[in-house]
PDB file of C-alpha atoms in Angstrom:
ATOM      1  CA  UNK A  17     -30.354 185.787  61.543  1.00 72.00           C
ATOM      2  CA  UNK A  18     -30.669 187.318  57.953  1.00 84.00           C
ATOM      3  CA  UNK A  19     -28.956 186.894  54.659  1.00 85.00           C
ATOM      4  CA  UNK A  20     -26.044 189.157  53.851  1.00 88.00           C
ATOM      5  CA  UNK A  21     -26.800 189.194  49.988  1.00 91.00           C
ATOM      6  CA  UNK A  22     -30.233 189.115  48.337  1.00 93.00           C
ATOM      7  CA  UNK A  23     -30.533 188.431  44.657  1.00 94.00           C
ATOM      8  CA  UNK A  24     -33.884 189.714  43.665  1.00 96.00           C
ATOM      9  CA  UNK A  25     -35.197 189.193  40.093  1.00 96.00           C
ATOM     10  CA  UNK A  26     -37.180 191.990  38.620  1.00 97.00           C
ATOM     11  CA  UNK A  27     -37.975 189.854  35.595  1.00 97.00           C
ATOM     12  CA  UNK A  28     -36.745 186.526  34.077  1.00 95.00           C
ATOM     13  CA  UNK A  29     -37.350 187.703  30.532  1.00 96.00           C
ATOM     14  CA  UNK A  30     -34.333 188.513  28.405  1.00 95.00           C
ATOM     15  CA  UNK A  31     -34.000 190.150  25.106  1.00 95.00           C
ATOM     16  CA  UNK A  32     -30.799 188.192  24.215  1.00 94.00           C
ATOM     17  CA  UNK A  33     -30.281 184.511  23.570  1.00 92.00           C
ATOM     18  CA  UNK A  34     -26.483 184.053  24.557  1.00 87.00           C
ATOM     19  CA  UNK A  35     -24.923 180.719  23.728  1.00 83.00           C
ATOM     20  CA  UNK A  36     -23.695 180.015  27.279  1.00 80.00           C
ATOM     21  CA  UNK A  37     -27.092 180.796  28.982  1.00 85.00           C
ATOM     22  CA  UNK A  38     -30.318 178.847  29.357  1.00 85.00           C
ATOM     23  CA  UNK A  39     -32.128 181.737  27.583  1.00 85.00           C
ATOM     24  CA  UNK A  40     -30.117 180.728  24.496  1.00 80.00           C
ATOM     25  CA  UNK A  41     -31.996 177.518  24.292  1.00 82.00           C
ATOM     26  CA  UNK A  42     -35.745 177.527  23.322  1.00 82.00           C
ATOM     27  CA  UNK A  43     -38.112 176.496  26.183  1.00 82.00           C
ATOM     28  CA  UNK A  44     -35.359 176.089  28.897  1.00 85.00           C
ATOM     29  CA  UNK A  45     -36.526 178.961  30.930  1.00 88.00           C
ATOM     30  CA  UNK A  46     -40.112 178.539  31.984  1.00 90.00           C
ATOM     31  CA  UNK A  47     -42.753 180.617  33.892  1.00 91.00           C
ATOM     32  CA  UNK A  48     -41.580 184.067  32.943  1.00 95.00           C
ATOM     33  CA  UNK A  49     -42.915 187.245  34.337  1.00 96.00           C
ATOM     34  CA  UNK A  50     -42.279 190.549  35.885  1.00 98.00           C
ATOM     35  CA  UNK A  51     -42.183 191.227  39.690  1.00 97.00           C
ATOM     36  CA  UNK A  52     -45.157 193.295  40.911  1.00 97.00           C
ATOM     37  CA  UNK A  53     -43.938 196.608  42.345  1.00 97.00           C
ATOM     38  CA  UNK A  54     -46.022 196.295  45.555  1.00 97.00           C
ATOM     39  CA  UNK A  55     -44.508 192.900  46.130  1.00 97.00           C
ATOM     40  CA  UNK A  56     -41.169 194.373  45.583  1.00 97.00           C
ATOM     41  CA  UNK A  57     -41.829 197.050  48.232  1.00 97.00           C
ATOM     42  CA  UNK A  58     -43.094 194.369  50.651  1.00 96.00           C
ATOM     43  CA  UNK A  59     -39.864 192.418  50.243  1.00 96.00           C
ATOM     44  CA  UNK A  60     -37.554 195.583  50.674  1.00 96.00           C
ATOM     45  CA  UNK A  61     -39.660 196.584  53.757  1.00 95.00           C
ATOM     46  CA  UNK A  62     -38.925 193.176  55.290  1.00 92.00           C
ATOM     47  CA  UNK A  63     -35.085 194.199  54.928  1.00 92.00           C
ATOM     48  CA  UNK A  64     -35.264 197.707  56.478  1.00 90.00           C
ATOM     49  CA  UNK A  65     -34.131 196.644  59.944  1.00 88.00           C
ATOM     50  CA  UNK A  66     -31.011 195.259  58.480  1.00 88.00           C
ATOM     51  CA  UNK A  67     -29.268 198.174  56.645  1.00 83.00           C
ATOM     52  CA  UNK A  68     -26.243 197.580  54.654  1.00 86.00           C
ATOM     53  CA  UNK A  69     -27.483 194.316  53.020  1.00 90.00           C
ATOM     54  CA  UNK A  70     -26.402 193.944  49.430  1.00 92.00           C
ATOM     55  CA  UNK A  71     -29.276 193.833  47.159  1.00 94.00           C
ATOM     56  CA  UNK A  72     -28.529 192.544  43.644  1.00 94.00           C
ATOM     57  CA  UNK A  73     -31.429 193.541  41.355  1.00 95.00           C
ATOM     58  CA  UNK A  74     -30.796 190.752  38.932  1.00 93.00           C
ATOM     59  CA  UNK A  75     -30.785 187.100  38.401  1.00 91.00           C
ATOM     60  CA  UNK A  76     -32.208 185.152  35.500  1.00 91.00           C
ATOM     61  CA  UNK A  77     -33.239 187.929  33.065  1.00 93.00           C
ATOM     62  CA  UNK A  78     -32.473 191.466  31.802  1.00 96.00           C
ATOM     63  CA  UNK A  79     -33.498 193.714  34.591  1.00 97.00           C
ATOM     64  CA  UNK A  80     -33.800 196.943  32.378  1.00 98.00           C
ATOM     65  CA  UNK A  81     -36.827 195.328  30.811  1.00 98.00           C
ATOM     66  CA  UNK A  82     -38.747 196.075  34.037  1.00 98.00           C
ATOM     67  CA  UNK A  83     -40.466 199.415  33.546  1.00 97.00           C
ATOM     68  CA  UNK A  84     -39.983 200.367  37.119  1.00 97.00           C
ATOM     69  CA  UNK A  85     -36.346 199.236  37.516  1.00 97.00           C
ATOM     70  CA  UNK A  86     -35.018 202.843  38.445  1.00 97.00           C
ATOM     71  CA  UNK A  87     -37.871 203.158  41.018  1.00 97.00           C
ATOM     72  CA  UNK A  88     -36.777 199.832  42.455  1.00 97.00           C
ATOM     73  CA  UNK A  89     -33.213 201.030  42.892  1.00 97.00           C
ATOM     74  CA  UNK A  90     -34.363 204.242  44.530  1.00 97.00           C
ATOM     75  CA  UNK A  91     -36.887 202.556  46.896  1.00 97.00           C
ATOM     76  CA  UNK A  92     -34.227 200.040  48.039  1.00 96.00           C
ATOM     77  CA  UNK A  93     -31.474 202.577  48.383  1.00 96.00           C
ATOM     78  CA  UNK A  94     -33.707 204.768  50.610  1.00 96.00           C
ATOM     79  CA  UNK A  95     -34.330 201.711  52.688  1.00 95.00           C
ATOM     80  CA  UNK A  96     -30.674 201.453  53.419  1.00 94.00           C
ATOM     81  CA  UNK A  97     -29.719 198.567  51.128  1.00 95.00           C
ATOM     82  CA  UNK A  98     -26.620 198.528  49.038  1.00 94.00           C
ATOM     83  CA  UNK A  99     -28.103 198.239  45.584  1.00 95.00           C
ATOM     84  CA  UNK A 100     -26.331 196.437  42.642  1.00 94.00           C
ATOM     85  CA  UNK A 101     -27.423 195.945  39.046  1.00 95.00           C
ATOM     86  CA  UNK A 102     -26.250 193.692  36.216  1.00 95.00           C
ATOM     87  CA  UNK A 103     -27.271 194.268  32.545  1.00 96.00           C
ATOM     88  CA  UNK A 104     -26.459 193.597  29.073  1.00 95.00           C
ATOM     89  CA  UNK A 105     -26.661 197.351  28.447  1.00 96.00           C
ATOM     90  CA  UNK A 106     -28.717 197.142  25.244  1.00 96.00           C
ATOM     91  CA  UNK A 107     -31.662 199.067  26.692  1.00 97.00           C
ATOM     92  CA  UNK A 108     -29.735 201.715  28.577  1.00 97.00           C
ATOM     93  CA  UNK A 109     -30.885 205.153  27.292  1.00 97.00           C
ATOM     94  CA  UNK A 110     -29.392 208.448  28.431  1.00 97.00           C
ATOM     95  CA  UNK A 111     -32.534 209.296  30.456  1.00 97.00           C
ATOM     96  CA  UNK A 112     -32.490 205.802  32.246  1.00 98.00           C
ATOM     97  CA  UNK A 113     -28.858 206.294  32.854  1.00 97.00           C
ATOM     98  CA  UNK A 114     -29.477 209.607  34.688  1.00 97.00           C
ATOM     99  CA  UNK A 115     -32.184 207.966  36.751  1.00 98.00           C
ATOM    100  CA  UNK A 116     -30.023 205.073  37.801  1.00 97.00           C
ATOM    101  CA  UNK A 117     -27.061 207.276  38.728  1.00 97.00           C
ATOM    102  CA  UNK A 118     -29.436 209.433  40.730  1.00 97.00           C
ATOM    103  CA  UNK A 119     -31.094 206.319  42.409  1.00 96.00           C
ATOM    104  CA  UNK A 120     -28.505 205.643  45.014  1.00 96.00           C
ATOM    105  CA  UNK A 121     -27.163 202.616  42.925  1.00 96.00           C
ATOM    106  CA  UNK A 122     -23.835 201.549  44.339  1.00 95.00           C
ATOM    107  CA  UNK A 123     -22.612 199.145  41.613  1.00 95.00           C
ATOM    108  CA  UNK A 124     -23.410 198.480  37.884  1.00 96.00           C
ATOM    109  CA  UNK A 125     -21.923 195.630  36.037  1.00 94.00           C
ATOM    110  CA  UNK A 126     -22.132 195.180  32.267  1.00 95.00           C
ATOM    111  CA  UNK A 127     -22.274 191.683  30.792  1.00 92.00           C
ATOM    112  CA  UNK A 128     -20.233 192.510  27.663  1.00 90.00           C
ATOM    113  CA  UNK A 129     -18.429 189.267  27.200  1.00 84.00           C
ATOM    114  CA  UNK A 130     -16.789 189.799  23.655  1.00 86.00           C
ATOM    115  CA  UNK A 131     -14.112 192.441  23.177  1.00 88.00           C
ATOM    116  CA  UNK A 132     -14.662 192.762  19.440  1.00 89.00           C
ATOM    117  CA  UNK A 133     -17.744 192.877  17.272  1.00 93.00           C
ATOM    118  CA  UNK A 134     -17.368 189.402  15.773  1.00 92.00           C
ATOM    119  CA  UNK A 135     -16.791 187.711  19.103  1.00 88.00           C
ATOM    120  CA  UNK A 136     -19.408 189.755  20.950  1.00 90.00           C
ATOM    121  CA  UNK A 137     -22.239 189.130  18.364  1.00 90.00           C
ATOM    122  CA  UNK A 138     -21.378 185.419  18.207  1.00 89.00           C
ATOM    123  CA  UNK A 139     -21.858 185.106  21.893  1.00 87.00           C
ATOM    124  CA  UNK A 140     -24.574 187.687  22.531  1.00 90.00           C
ATOM    125  CA  UNK A 141     -27.200 186.598  20.094  1.00 89.00           C
ATOM    126  CA  UNK A 142     -29.465 189.636  19.353  1.00 92.00           C
ATOM    127  CA  UNK A 143     -26.928 192.012  20.660  1.00 92.00           C
ATOM    128  CA  UNK A 144     -25.178 194.719  18.389  1.00 94.00           C
ATOM    129  CA  UNK A 145     -21.707 195.526  19.594  1.00 95.00           C
ATOM    130  CA  UNK A 146     -21.626 199.182  18.555  1.00 96.00           C
ATOM    131  CA  UNK A 147     -24.976 199.991  20.095  1.00 96.00           C
ATOM    132  CA  UNK A 148     -24.082 198.491  23.476  1.00 96.00           C
ATOM    133  CA  UNK A 149     -20.662 200.006  23.445  1.00 96.00           C
ATOM    134  CA  UNK A 150     -22.181 203.342  22.841  1.00 97.00           C
ATOM    135  CA  UNK A 151     -24.708 202.816  25.568  1.00 97.00           C
ATOM    136  CA  UNK A 152     -21.850 202.017  28.114  1.00 96.00           C
ATOM    137  CA  UNK A 153     -19.771 204.982  27.040  1.00 97.00           C
ATOM    138  CA  UNK A 154     -22.820 207.327  27.481  1.00 97.00           C
ATOM    139  CA  UNK A 155     -23.542 205.887  30.896  1.00 97.00           C
ATOM    140  CA  UNK A 156     -19.898 206.496  31.987  1.00 97.00           C
ATOM    141  CA  UNK A 157     -20.029 210.010  30.805  1.00 96.00           C
ATOM    142  CA  UNK A 158     -23.291 210.634  32.641  1.00 97.00           C
ATOM    143  CA  UNK A 159     -21.960 208.685  35.736  1.00 96.00           C
ATOM    144  CA  UNK A 160     -18.710 210.531  36.289  1.00 93.00           C
ATOM    145  CA  UNK A 161     -17.612 207.921  38.820  1.00 92.00           C
ATOM    146  CA  UNK A 162     -20.598 208.021  41.063  1.00 95.00           C
ATOM    147  CA  UNK A 163     -21.563 204.336  40.516  1.00 95.00           C
ATOM    148  CA  UNK A 164     -18.833 201.752  40.547  1.00 94.00           C
ATOM    149  CA  UNK A 165     -18.822 200.179  37.106  1.00 94.00           C
ATOM    150  CA  UNK A 166     -17.530 196.738  36.099  1.00 93.00           C
ATOM    151  CA  UNK A 167     -17.326 195.326  32.636  1.00 93.00           C
ATOM    152  CA  UNK A 168     -17.402 191.519  32.456  1.00 90.00           C
ATOM    153  CA  UNK A 169     -15.593 189.586  29.860  1.00 89.00           C
ATOM    154  CA  UNK A 170     -16.157 185.958  29.075  1.00 82.00           C
ATOM    155  CA  UNK A 171     -13.646 183.312  28.235  1.00 77.00           C
ATOM    156  CA  UNK A 172     -14.642 179.841  27.040  1.00 73.00           C
ATOM    157  CA  UNK A 173     -11.071 178.092  27.150  1.00 66.00           C
ATOM    158  CA  UNK A 174      -9.201 177.565  30.240  1.00 60.00           C
ATOM    159  CA  UNK A 175      -5.863 178.720  28.766  1.00 66.00           C
ATOM    160  CA  UNK A 176      -7.289 182.009  27.468  1.00 70.00           C
ATOM    161  CA  UNK A 177      -5.788 185.228  28.746  1.00 73.00           C
ATOM    162  CA  UNK A 178      -7.069 186.533  32.110  1.00 75.00           C
ATOM    163  CA  UNK A 179      -6.459 190.165  31.000  1.00 82.00           C
ATOM    164  CA  UNK A 180      -8.797 192.268  28.855  1.00 85.00           C
ATOM    165  CA  UNK A 181      -7.706 192.887  25.303  1.00 86.00           C
ATOM    166  CA  UNK A 182      -5.538 196.067  25.351  1.00 90.00           C
ATOM    167  CA  UNK A 183      -7.334 197.799  22.379  1.00 92.00           C
ATOM    168  CA  UNK A 184     -10.756 197.101  24.155  1.00 91.00           C
ATOM    169  CA  UNK A 185      -9.533 198.425  27.499  1.00 91.00           C
ATOM    170  CA  UNK A 186      -8.239 201.498  25.674  1.00 93.00           C
ATOM    171  CA  UNK A 187     -11.902 202.403  24.771  1.00 94.00           C
ATOM    172  CA  UNK A 188     -12.527 203.112  28.459  1.00 94.00           C
ATOM    173  CA  UNK A 189      -9.338 204.967  29.251  1.00 93.00           C
ATOM    174  CA  UNK A 190     -11.155 208.159  30.203  1.00 93.00           C
ATOM    175  CA  UNK A 191     -13.290 206.527  32.839  1.00 94.00           C
ATOM    176  CA  UNK A 192     -12.807 204.605  36.111  1.00 91.00           C
ATOM    177  CA  UNK A 193     -13.876 201.103  35.028  1.00 92.00           C
ATOM    178  CA  UNK A 194     -13.203 197.648  36.457  1.00 92.00           C
ATOM    179  CA  UNK A 195     -12.782 194.639  34.370  1.00 90.00           C
ATOM    180  CA  UNK A 196     -13.713 191.085  35.396  1.00 87.00           C
ATOM    181  CA  UNK A 197     -12.665 187.985  33.360  1.00 83.00           C
ATOM    182  CA  UNK A 198     -14.717 184.949  34.034  1.00 76.00           C
ATOM    183  CA  UNK A 199     -15.026 181.440  32.631  1.00 70.00           C
ATOM    184  CA  UNK A 200     -18.355 179.739  31.674  1.00 71.00           C
ATOM    185  CA  UNK A 201     -20.201 177.549  34.152  1.00 67.00           C
ATOM    186  CA  UNK A 202     -22.665 174.893  33.262  1.00 66.00           C
ATOM    187  CA  UNK A 203     -25.851 176.275  34.934  1.00 64.00           C
ATOM    188  CA  UNK A 204     -25.993 173.296  37.285  1.00 64.00           C
ATOM    189  CA  UNK A 205     -25.260 170.955  34.463  1.00 65.00           C
ATOM    190  CA  UNK A 206     -28.015 172.017  32.140  1.00 63.00           C
ATOM    191  CA  UNK A 207     -25.639 173.867  29.618  1.00 66.00           C
ATOM    192  CA  UNK A 208     -22.851 171.379  29.206  1.00 64.00           C
ATOM    193  CA  UNK A 209     -21.499 172.475  25.881  1.00 61.00           C
ATOM    194  CA  UNK A 210     -19.952 175.635  26.941  1.00 58.00           C
ATOM    195  CA  UNK A 211     -18.911 174.828  30.581  1.00 55.00           C
ATOM    196  CA  UNK A 212     -15.203 175.545  31.173  1.00 51.00           C
ATOM    197  CA  UNK A 213     -15.481 173.416  34.425  1.00 53.00           C
ATOM    198  CA  UNK A 214     -16.724 170.357  32.844  1.00 51.00           C
ATOM    199  CA  UNK A 215     -13.630 168.330  33.755  1.00 50.00           C
ATOM    200  CA  UNK A 216     -13.525 169.711  37.349  1.00 51.00           C
ATOM    201  CA  UNK A 217     -15.536 166.712  38.753  1.00 54.00           C
ATOM    202  CA  UNK A 218     -12.872 164.222  37.397  1.00 49.00           C
ATOM    203  CA  UNK A 219     -10.060 166.032  39.020  1.00 55.00           C
ATOM    204  CA  UNK A 220     -11.173 167.464  42.470  1.00 66.00           C
ATOM    205  CA  UNK A 221     -13.418 166.319  45.369  1.00 73.00           C
ATOM    206  CA  UNK A 222     -16.345 168.782  46.047  1.00 80.00           C
ATOM    207  CA  UNK A 223     -16.369 171.406  48.783  1.00 81.00           C
ATOM    208  CA  UNK A 224     -19.194 173.123  50.517  1.00 84.00           C
ATOM    209  CA  UNK A 225     -21.016 175.137  47.652  1.00 83.00           C
ATOM    210  CA  UNK A 226     -19.466 178.613  47.372  1.00 77.00           C
ATOM    211  CA  UNK A 227     -22.865 180.043  46.648  1.00 78.00           C
ATOM    212  CA  UNK A 228     -24.279 178.720  49.913  1.00 81.00           C
ATOM    213  CA  UNK A 229     -21.248 179.883  51.916  1.00 79.00           C
ATOM    214  CA  UNK A 230     -22.010 183.461  50.819  1.00 78.00           C
ATOM    215  CA  UNK A 231     -25.105 183.702  52.990  1.00 85.00           C
ATOM    216  CA  UNK A 232     -27.193 184.678  50.126  1.00 88.00           C
ATOM    217  CA  UNK A 233     -30.864 184.198  49.117  1.00 91.00           C
ATOM    218  CA  UNK A 234     -32.411 184.248  45.602  1.00 94.00           C
ATOM    219  CA  UNK A 235     -35.796 185.633  45.029  1.00 95.00           C
ATOM    220  CA  UNK A 236     -37.708 185.058  41.738  1.00 96.00           C
ATOM    221  CA  UNK A 237     -39.940 187.549  40.004  1.00 96.00           C
ATOM    222  CA  UNK A 238     -42.961 185.810  41.521  1.00 96.00           C
ATOM    223  CA  UNK A 239     -41.753 186.177  45.051  1.00 96.00           C
ATOM    224  CA  UNK A 240     -40.660 182.603  45.431  1.00 96.00           C
ATOM    225  CA  UNK A 241     -37.391 182.024  47.235  1.00 95.00           C
ATOM    226  CA  UNK A 242     -35.194 179.563  45.138  1.00 92.00           C
ATOM    227  CA  UNK A 243     -32.667 177.026  46.311  1.00 87.00           C
ATOM    228  CA  UNK A 244     -29.878 179.102  44.828  1.00 88.00           C
ATOM    229  CA  UNK A 245     -29.214 181.691  41.993  1.00 87.00           C
ATOM    230  CA  UNK A 246     -28.809 178.874  39.495  1.00 87.00           C
ATOM    231  CA  UNK A 247     -32.285 177.538  40.269  1.00 89.00           C
ATOM    232  CA  UNK A 248     -33.706 179.350  37.333  1.00 87.00           C
ATOM    233  CA  UNK A 249     -36.912 177.311  36.995  1.00 91.00           C
ATOM    234  CA  UNK A 250     -37.581 177.029  40.878  1.00 91.00           C
ATOM    235  CA  UNK A 251     -36.871 173.366  41.193  1.00 88.00           C
ATOM    236  CA  UNK A 252     -36.206 173.823  44.783  1.00 89.00           C
ATOM    237  CA  UNK A 253     -38.564 176.446  46.287  1.00 92.00           C
ATOM    238  CA  UNK A 254     -37.952 177.454  49.812  1.00 93.00           C
ATOM    239  CA  UNK A 255     -40.855 179.694  50.530  1.00 94.00           C
ATOM    240  CA  UNK A 256     -43.195 182.209  49.105  1.00 96.00           C
ATOM    241  CA  UNK A 257     -42.726 185.999  50.075  1.00 96.00           C
ATOM    242  CA  UNK A 258     -46.207 186.867  49.200  1.00 96.00           C
ATOM    243  CA  UNK A 259     -47.210 184.918  52.389  1.00 95.00           C
ATOM    244  CA  UNK A 260     -44.032 184.808  54.403  1.00 94.00           C
ATOM    245  CA  UNK A 261     -41.201 187.341  55.401  1.00 92.00           C
ATOM    246  CA  UNK A 262     -37.604 187.168  54.201  1.00 92.00           C
ATOM    247  CA  UNK A 263     -36.596 186.343  57.779  1.00 91.00           C
ATOM    248  CA  UNK A 264     -39.025 183.454  58.096  1.00 93.00           C
ATOM    249  CA  UNK A 265     -37.833 181.810  54.884  1.00 92.00           C
ATOM    250  CA  UNK A 266     -34.122 182.351  55.693  1.00 91.00           C
ATOM    251  CA  UNK A 267     -34.559 180.646  59.062  1.00 90.00           C
ATOM    252  CA  UNK A 268     -37.187 178.164  57.873  1.00 91.00           C
ATOM    253  CA  UNK A 269     -37.000 174.397  57.889  1.00 92.00           C
ATOM    254  CA  UNK A 270     -36.750 173.997  54.007  1.00 92.00           C
ATOM    255  CA  UNK A 271     -33.611 176.167  53.772  1.00 90.00           C
ATOM    256  CA  UNK A 272     -31.993 174.553  56.814  1.00 89.00           C
ATOM    257  CA  UNK A 273     -32.622 171.085  55.484  1.00 91.00           C
ATOM    258  CA  UNK A 274     -31.142 172.076  52.222  1.00 90.00           C
ATOM    259  CA  UNK A 275     -28.147 173.589  54.082  1.00 88.00           C
ATOM    260  CA  UNK A 276     -27.521 170.555  56.116  1.00 89.00           C
ATOM    261  CA  UNK A 277     -27.247 168.346  53.036  1.00 91.00           C
ATOM    262  CA  UNK A 278     -24.906 170.782  51.286  1.00 89.00           C
ATOM    263  CA  UNK A 279     -22.746 171.104  54.421  1.00 89.00           C
ATOM    264  CA  UNK A 280     -22.495 167.236  54.417  1.00 90.00           C
ATOM    265  CA  UNK A 281     -21.645 167.286  50.731  1.00 90.00           C
ATOM    266  CA  UNK A 282     -24.683 165.142  49.907  1.00 91.00           C
ATOM    267  CA  UNK A 283     -25.190 166.645  46.482  1.00 88.00           C
ATOM    268  CA  UNK A 284     -26.477 163.441  44.953  1.00 88.00           C
ATOM    269  CA  UNK A 285     -29.499 163.710  47.267  1.00 90.00           C
ATOM    270  CA  UNK A 286     -30.461 167.199  46.015  1.00 89.00           C
ATOM    271  CA  UNK A 287     -31.863 167.212  42.448  1.00 86.00           C
ATOM    272  CA  UNK A 288     -30.823 170.804  42.043  1.00 85.00           C
ATOM    273  CA  UNK A 289     -27.265 170.193  42.945  1.00 87.00           C
ATOM    274  CA  UNK A 290     -26.697 166.740  41.450  1.00 83.00           C
ATOM    275  CA  UNK A 291     -24.936 167.855  38.304  1.00 80.00           C
ATOM    276  CA  UNK A 292     -23.756 171.314  39.255  1.00 82.00           C
ATOM    277  CA  UNK A 293     -20.093 172.314  38.857  1.00 77.00           C
ATOM    278  CA  UNK A 294     -20.160 175.089  41.591  1.00 78.00           C
ATOM    279  CA  UNK A 295     -18.874 172.818  44.347  1.00 80.00           C
ATOM    280  CA  UNK A 296     -15.815 171.909  42.230  1.00 73.00           C
ATOM    281  CA  UNK A 297     -14.707 175.586  41.782  1.00 64.00           C
ATOM    282  CA  UNK A 298     -11.742 175.936  44.090  1.00 51.00           C
ATOM    283  CA  UNK A 299     -11.999 178.811  46.376  1.00 45.00           C
ATOM    284  CA  UNK A 300      -9.434 181.709  47.064  1.00 39.00           C
ATOM    285  CA  UNK A 301      -8.736 180.467  50.507  1.00 37.00           C
ATOM    286  CA  UNK A 302      -7.850 177.018  49.257  1.00 39.00           C
ATOM    287  CA  UNK A 303      -5.615 178.129  46.373  1.00 36.00           C
ATOM    288  CA  UNK A 304      -2.154 177.546  47.960  1.00 35.00           C
ATOM    289  CA  UNK A 305      -2.672 173.894  48.639  1.00 39.00           C
ATOM    290  CA  UNK A 306      -3.517 173.288  44.860  1.00 35.00           C
ATOM    291  CA  UNK A 307      -0.722 175.439  43.346  1.00 33.00           C
ATOM    292  CA  UNK A 308       1.574 172.474  43.052  1.00 35.00           C
ATOM    293  CA  UNK A 309      -0.915 170.473  41.073  1.00 38.00           C
ATOM    294  CA  UNK A 310      -0.643 170.734  37.382  1.00 32.00           C
ATOM    295  CA  UNK A 311      -3.257 172.799  35.455  1.00 38.00           C
ATOM    296  CA  UNK A 312      -4.457 175.320  38.096  1.00 36.00           C
ATOM    297  CA  UNK A 313      -4.955 178.880  36.951  1.00 37.00           C
ATOM    298  CA  UNK A 314      -6.605 181.776  38.859  1.00 36.00           C
ATOM    299  CA  UNK A 315      -9.654 183.439  37.323  1.00 35.00           C
ATOM    300  CA  UNK A 316     -11.302 186.524  38.740  1.00 35.00           C
ATOM    301  CA  UNK A 317     -11.653 185.716  42.469  1.00 31.00           C
ATOM    302  CA  UNK A 318     -11.625 181.978  41.913  1.00 35.00           C
ATOM    303  CA  UNK A 319      -9.045 179.665  40.413  1.00 34.00           C
ATOM    304  CA  UNK A 320     -10.107 177.182  37.789  1.00 34.00           C
ATOM    305  CA  UNK A 321      -8.634 174.294  35.776  1.00 31.00           C
ATOM    306  CA  UNK A 322      -6.776 174.459  32.670  1.00 28.00           C
ATOM    307  CA  UNK A 323      -7.708 171.818  30.074  1.00 25.00           C
TER     308      UNK A 323
END
């Protein structure tokens, strides 16, 4: 018994203060730090007997801030894990791009969000559109298709287009790039202003949390396993990997108890989940039964509600 996906956080520091993220609100993200490289290797060594696991080297921070991020990608890839990385792209130099491409990294996604400078810099506070765009294009030139690349674009309103702007898409015509359109969530109810799902609770009954269904585990920079990837302040710790193995925590009583409550839809009994909108995001397999209901539109791999 072992997770299929591991979200491991090299750091929860970020150099941006985006308006839809807890980092955009002073003091909301607490207990910041960088993962010790020896702890990282210990965690990866726990996973060696399960090759093929997806390892996402990101969660609540800008992973490229970690000085050993390329070494982390290399070490995990050599251990047989499928490595992924998500970044705002602002710190991506040509040298780092070369190291990442050569590290065995499988997928790299860019949190770009705004397709023009005005929109981008309104959302991505501290980000400079041209600089990040240039960094991405340089990476693509170095990459030459070796790493699968996705550019994520954010929509705040439910009736916005689900396709990337044609002029923006044209910028990447020379390269193989995927585009992913998504709508804002509420960070378990903490960032209400920008949540595109804020009316979902009024319209649909909850389902078993999609994050829980994915058989994933989230590890903070300090080695503490969190209740989920949205548990950015470790409100629901499940174990300490400085003292335990990934397998022990995954099969442990704290995670089993949390899972039993989620399976029973007892979200009001879980402080972490009480105000979260994730259980109200309709899943792909459930799409057909909702198509006849007014106001359902598909976004990315999930459908969501039109306001």
